[in-house]
Amino acid sequence: MFLLNTWYVAASSDELSATRPLGRRICNQPMVFWRDASGKVAATEDFCPHRGAPLSLGRVCEGKLVCGYHGLVMGCDGRTVSMPEQRVRGFPPVKAYPVIERYGFIWVWPGDAAAADPDKIHHLEWAESPEWAYGGGLYHIACDYRLMVDNLMDLTHETYVHSDSIGQPEIDEAPPATRVEGDEVITSRFMQNIKAPPFWQMAMRGNGLDDSADVDRWQVCHFVPPSHVMIEVGVALAGHGGIDAPKDKKASSIVVDFITPETDTSIHYFWGMARRFKPEDAELTATIRAGQGKVFGEDLQMLEQQQKNLLEFPGRQLLMLNIDSGGVQSRKVLERLLAAEAAASAASTAT
Amino acid sequence: MFLLNTWYVAASSDELSATRPLGRRICNQPMVFWRDASGKVAATEDFCPHRGAPLSLGRVCEGKLVCGYHGLVMGCDGRTVSMPEQRVRGFPPVKAYPVIERYGFIWVWPGDAAAADPDKIHHLEWAESPEWAYGGGLYHIACDYRLMVDNLMDLTHETYVHSDSIGQPEIDEAPPATRVEGDEVITSRFMQNIKAPPFWQMAMRGNGLDDSADVDRWQVCHFVPPSHVMIEVGVALAGHGGIDAPKDKKASSIVVDFITPETDTSIHYFWGMARRFKPEDAELTATIRAGQGKVFGEDLQMLEQQQKNLLEFPGRQLLMLNIDSGGVQSRKVLERLLAAEAAASAASTAT
Amino acid sequence: MFLLNTWYVAASSDELSATRPLGRRICNQPMVFWRDASGKVAATEDFCPHRGAPLSLGRVCEGKLVCGYHGLVMGCDGRTVSMPEQRVRGFPPVKAYPVIERYGFIWVWPGDAAAADPDKIHHLEWAESPEWAYGGGLYHIACDYRLMVDNLMDLTHETYVHSDSIGQPEIDEAPPATRVEGDEVITSRFMQNIKAPPFWQMAMRGNGLDDSADVDRWQVCHFVPPSHVMIEVGVALAGHGGIDAPKDKKASSIVVDFITPETDTSIHYFWGMARRFKPEDAELTATIRAGQGKVFGEDLQMLEQQQKNLLEFPGRQLLMLNIDSGGVQSRKVLERLLAAEAAASAASTAT
């Protein structure tokens, strides 16, 4: 159960070269992505209307997607452009997907193409401003996308899953506050006068701060439909205002999570970190990226085994504690939007 | 949906030693093959009537198949011959399969044994005559056998799948002609005054011809039920008659394809090439075999992914272009024969 | 179809450390095992009542099982002990399993906990007495547990599966005698004046006997519900009384097999050998263990392929020869006990 009339991250820009198409299943739909001669991205079903071969096994020649089986040339609109020695006008089209490249990512709209509105892609300031640097990666995880939303909206798991990097008992001890603003869910946690855990000590050193100093730490998780979680995180030298401290007194970042459903029980997980200090320091970007990749890799086994357990015991009601409030509220937003999408779809079918 | 009252290639002769049985699933039936003391091949169900162990895990001792679990000795007729300290007369028989070794292959008849007629094995001149040399191999491919028939009856795929060996744009440009003769489907393509692609340049050198000369090239594909495709292929120095050119002016072969269904969506694919030049040159046989093995290996991923796509979109109608005519006609022959087999089976059940 | 109100071996004692829990599926139920502060073993469902994570991915801290996701502490009784900053009294319990550590193994009762009786664990003299030494291991095999019972209650398979270690034709030639005593099934076979096969020659040397001497050999297989098979095996210098020969004239052991169902078609197979000679010789224990591990590994492929064949041909009746009598009688005992368990369960549901 995922929203279809919305934008999902399908790939990072650097995954898509000028000559090779990329096949990827999004929301249970096999898609192929490629760049036209101007570099603009196109996306259609990954299905050649000639004999059903996956177009993603083909090549991109001068911006045209050529099927690797018998040379059919597919257009950005899902209509066949040409095929050697054939008249293609009567060929049945395949589905074309609205697709936009923005902020270093390729965004796709798997639902009703007529409803696709580029303005509905959320504004990401960190992706546009030279004050920020970004590094990230992609994991494939065999779990329902909502289990990953739960994971990111309840950071008490850091104490257990990431005990030697970003976890610390003070997270458990600081109760989170959750609020809903329209379709957005925000869970905040603030900790005062604590020691920074290893990952943040590394970041403090990266920003020229004394890594043994007492700090104020914050985590402000934002869930935004369909399944993005952005987390403002950081530490500031204690007593300088925490999240509002001046730039030279803190190390702060945004944890970026685009969770794209592949199937009902698997996701493409685009993770990354945008930081607002020393954006020009490429080595620091690489260090942070490696550290975050290791940390986020620790969640994989837990999520996949949790998924298996839930499939085995489908009737069991899970607990909804205060720490789960972020995930619970996010699911409520999703349920409301899913119901609205179903109602709109039923209405359009009826007319 | 495959024919059962027909001969399929189960194995090449050299796969079956004198001491080890061979287990192989043919048309969804697990079979075991072995050689008796005289070397004659036998085949039965791969199921020991004692406790259900696969007989193929056993041994062949003095031409007898001995179950590897408790020593039951299975006869060529599917009846138990003996078992230590047991009276075996009342043991239930397992199915025995008509089986014949001919032309370097082991042929099995998976259907009604009473109907098996050795004369129905197609005559293969190249397998008997000293004027020919043969080399080949076996691939396992997860696709419906008819997708491989399609593949071989439409060689325009060579331009895309095999672009650096046997493919060339001139194939696409030369329209094929398809005709049906009884149960046989023949698709022909002739190209004049072209350059030979790399594989054929190698073959020209092998036959002492100038590999840079202009050539006439031909491809004559023969589909023969149940699922054999033989393709006359070759190049001749331009203007010497093409396929009819004298032997010293051409390099010509027959591409041999025995496609044996393993399950509804997998095949044992026996591929090879029989050539009529320099048959005594074993090194040339090995070179051609290696080249062909590489080329035919390029089809695997495409066929398996095409199969997955077709299973995902079972309702979609594929196109039937002129280039697909060979495959389309072959399927029509198959459908006619399948209907006849079903009707005969229904009639024999009714009486 | 396996008994539930009975004790199964879940693990060997040395598999379970003081700090790491062990997850294992027993009788289709995912379980987690851990040691409390005193070393006592506990077992519950491998399911955290908070969000469904497997508890076996957690840690044991000071004898408490801490969920690796958000820190819930699970008690031995399946009730939550604590969770950071949470009141846990209302948390739903998970199933706790009766569990006992005895004889170097961890025994679990997967059925009705109220019926669990520690006295129903069979007495194992060899596990308690200093006159005996034990070595063993664990294999995972994809077959119904009853196929392994069949295997062990009909040792004519040794001649074929283990032809170069413990097999010899004399086994086939000596008919077994099978009797049922209550719930126990006993199959005996005695061979006189034969040569010892390689494994037993090694054991004879280990006990200081001439390995080329003629011997009397015996195999007395005991099936005990739910699925234990103990086999008295050995060789004695010929004419000294066989199984009753004095200790210095024989090499004798008990083959120990605890067969624990994982699913309907897979088992945890705890195999081992208890011997009554030179118990202090650790090197001999290791040699025998390695030899037995190799021998018992030879059964895996046969059992798994037999299982596949039986799943493919579910309607086929297997033979029940005299050599199969041990397995056949064991299944009859099982069927009687399974019917009794079903009847008791129906009665308790009705009241």
mmCIF file of N, CA and C in Angstrom, chain A residues 46-86:
data_model
loop_
_atom_site.group_PDB
_atom_site.id
_atom_site.type_symbol
_atom_site.label_atom_id
_atom_site.label_comp_id
_atom_site.label_asym_id
_atom_site.label_seq_id
_atom_site.Cartn_x
_atom_site.Cartn_y
_atom_site.Cartn_z
ATOM 1 N N ASP A 46 9.574 -0.936 -18.650
ATOM 2 C CA ASP A 46 10.760 -1.664 -19.109
ATOM 3 C C ASP A 46 10.327 -2.885 -19.911
ATOM 4 N N PHE A 47 9.605 -2.622 -21.005
ATOM 5 C CA PHE A 47 8.954 -3.690 -21.757
ATOM 6 C C PHE A 47 8.910 -3.266 -23.214
ATOM 7 N N CYS A 48 9.581 -4.012 -24.065
ATOM 8 C CA CYS A 48 9.582 -3.676 -25.486
ATOM 9 C C CYS A 48 8.295 -4.191 -26.116
ATOM 10 N N PRO A 49 7.534 -3.311 -26.812
ATOM 11 C CA PRO A 49 6.255 -3.753 -27.381
ATOM 12 C C PRO A 49 6.422 -4.810 -28.468
ATOM 13 N N HIS A 50 7.646 -4.985 -28.989
ATOM 14 C CA HIS A 50 7.832 -5.986 -30.032
ATOM 15 C C HIS A 50 7.674 -7.394 -29.461
ATOM 16 N N ARG A 51 8.583 -7.812 -28.580
ATOM 17 C CA ARG A 51 8.517 -9.182 -28.060
ATOM 18 C C ARG A 51 8.666 -9.260 -26.547
ATOM 19 N N GLY A 52 8.513 -8.126 -25.866
ATOM 20 C CA GLY A 52 8.504 -8.167 -24.414
ATOM 21 C C GLY A 52 9.863 -8.167 -23.742
ATOM 22 N N ALA A 53 10.922 -7.944 -24.482
ATOM 23 C CA ALA A 53 12.246 -7.897 -23.847
ATOM 24 C C ALA A 53 12.348 -6.662 -22.959
ATOM 25 N N PRO A 54 13.139 -6.721 -21.894
ATOM 26 C CA PRO A 54 13.350 -5.521 -21.087
ATOM 27 C C PRO A 54 14.199 -4.512 -21.872
ATOM 28 N N LEU A 55 13.672 -3.315 -22.010
ATOM 29 C CA LEU A 55 14.419 -2.282 -22.733
ATOM 30 C C LEU A 55 15.719 -1.924 -22.010
ATOM 31 N N SER A 56 15.761 -2.157 -20.715
ATOM 32 C CA SER A 56 16.963 -1.793 -19.955
ATOM 33 C C SER A 56 18.170 -2.647 -20.326
ATOM 34 N N LEU A 57 17.960 -3.738 -21.070
ATOM 35 C CA LEU A 57 19.106 -4.502 -21.566
ATOM 36 C C LEU A 57 19.655 -3.915 -22.861
ATOM 37 N N GLY A 58 19.070 -2.814 -23.312
ATOM 38 C CA GLY A 58 19.501 -2.193 -24.551
ATOM 39 C C GLY A 58 20.594 -1.157 -24.376
ATOM 40 N N ARG A 59 20.698 -0.266 -25.352
ATOM 41 C CA ARG A 59 21.726 0.773 -25.357
ATOM 42 C C ARG A 59 21.099 2.125 -25.655
ATOM 43 N N VAL A 60 21.812 3.168 -25.291
ATOM 44 C CA VAL A 60 21.381 4.502 -25.678
ATOM 45 C C VAL A 60 22.335 4.991 -26.760
ATOM 46 N N CYS A 61 21.787 5.224 -27.959
ATOM 47 C CA CYS A 61 22.604 5.683 -29.082
ATOM 48 C C CYS A 61 22.105 7.063 -29.481
ATOM 49 N N GLU A 62 22.961 8.055 -29.334
ATOM 50 C CA GLU A 62 22.587 9.435 -29.680
ATOM 51 C C GLU A 62 21.268 9.828 -29.023
ATOM 52 N N GLY A 63 21.146 9.468 -27.767
ATOM 53 C CA GLY A 63 19.978 9.883 -27.006
ATOM 54 C C GLY A 63 18.730 9.080 -27.262
ATOM 55 N N LYS A 64 18.879 7.987 -28.025
ATOM 56 C CA LYS A 64 17.717 7.152 -28.295
ATOM 57 C C LYS A 64 17.896 5.794 -27.628
ATOM 58 N N LEU A 65 16.825 5.313 -27.042
ATOM 59 C CA LEU A 65 16.875 4.010 -26.378
ATOM 60 C C LEU A 65 16.598 2.923 -27.413
ATOM 61 N N VAL A 66 17.601 2.073 -27.650
ATOM 62 C CA VAL A 66 17.494 1.024 -28.660
ATOM 63 C C VAL A 66 17.379 -0.317 -27.957
ATOM 64 N N CYS A 67 16.311 -1.041 -28.245
ATOM 65 C CA CYS A 67 16.121 -2.355 -27.618
ATOM 66 C C CYS A 67 17.272 -3.273 -27.992
ATOM 67 N N GLY A 68 17.801 -3.973 -27.019
ATOM 68 C CA GLY A 68 18.962 -4.830 -27.239
ATOM 69 C C GLY A 68 18.645 -6.148 -27.912
ATOM 70 N N TYR A 69 17.350 -6.372 -28.215
ATOM 71 C CA TYR A 69 17.015 -7.660 -28.840
ATOM 72 C C TYR A 69 16.912 -7.523 -30.359
ATOM 73 N N HIS A 70 16.027 -6.633 -30.835
ATOM 74 C CA HIS A 70 15.858 -6.520 -32.289
ATOM 75 C C HIS A 70 15.879 -5.079 -32.783
ATOM 76 N N GLY A 71 16.339 -4.139 -31.934
ATOM 77 C CA GLY A 71 16.622 -2.808 -32.436
ATOM 78 C C GLY A 71 15.473 -1.821 -32.473
ATOM 79 N N LEU A 72 14.339 -2.150 -31.849
ATOM 80 C CA LEU A 72 13.262 -1.165 -31.763
ATOM 81 C C LEU A 72 13.755 0.059 -30.997
ATOM 82 N N VAL A 73 13.397 1.269 -31.485
ATOM 83 C CA VAL A 73 13.797 2.506 -30.820
ATOM 84 C C VAL A 73 12.587 3.089 -30.089
ATOM 85 N N MET A 74 12.714 3.204 -28.782
ATOM 86 C CA MET A 74 11.605 3.647 -27.928
ATOM 87 C C MET A 74 11.700 5.152 -27.689
ATOM 88 N N GLY A 75 10.542 5.828 -27.759
ATOM 89 C CA GLY A 75 10.520 7.260 -27.514
ATOM 90 C C GLY A 75 10.178 7.592 -26.073
ATOM 91 N N CYS A 76 10.459 8.835 -25.684
ATOM 92 C CA CYS A 76 10.224 9.280 -24.313
ATOM 93 C C CYS A 76 8.749 9.199 -23.929
ATOM 94 N N ASP A 77 7.890 9.168 -24.940
ATOM 95 C CA ASP A 77 6.448 9.145 -24.667
ATOM 96 C C ASP A 77 5.880 7.730 -24.677
ATOM 97 N N GLY A 78 6.753 6.728 -24.756
ATOM 98 C CA GLY A 78 6.279 5.353 -24.748
ATOM 99 C C GLY A 78 5.828 4.857 -26.109
ATOM 100 N N ARG A 79 6.013 5.707 -27.136
ATOM 101 C CA ARG A 79 5.657 5.278 -28.491
ATOM 102 C C ARG A 79 6.933 4.902 -29.226
ATOM 103 N N THR A 80 6.818 3.879 -30.073
ATOM 104 C CA THR A 80 7.976 3.443 -30.830
ATOM 105 C C THR A 80 8.352 4.513 -31.854
ATOM 106 N N VAL A 81 9.631 4.870 -31.888
ATOM 107 C CA VAL A 81 10.130 5.873 -32.823
ATOM 108 C C VAL A 81 10.420 5.236 -34.174
ATOM 109 N N SER A 82 11.089 4.115 -34.140
ATOM 110 C CA SER A 82 11.461 3.464 -35.388
ATOM 111 C C SER A 82 11.934 2.051 -35.083
ATOM 112 N N MET A 83 12.045 1.280 -36.179
ATOM 113 C CA MET A 83 12.608 -0.063 -36.066
ATOM 114 C C MET A 83 13.097 -0.401 -37.459
ATOM 115 N N PRO A 84 14.249 -1.036 -37.577
ATOM 116 C CA PRO A 84 14.799 -1.264 -38.917
ATOM 117 C C PRO A 84 13.798 -1.938 -39.854
ATOM 118 N N GLU A 85 13.562 -1.313 -40.989
ATOM 119 C CA GLU A 85 12.738 -1.877 -42.056
ATOM 120 C C GLU A 85 11.270 -2.057 -41.664
ATOM 121 N N GLN A 86 10.816 -1.397 -40.601
ATOM 122 C CA GLN A 86 9.435 -1.574 -40.162
ATOM 123 C C GLN A 86 8.700 -0.244 -40.159
#
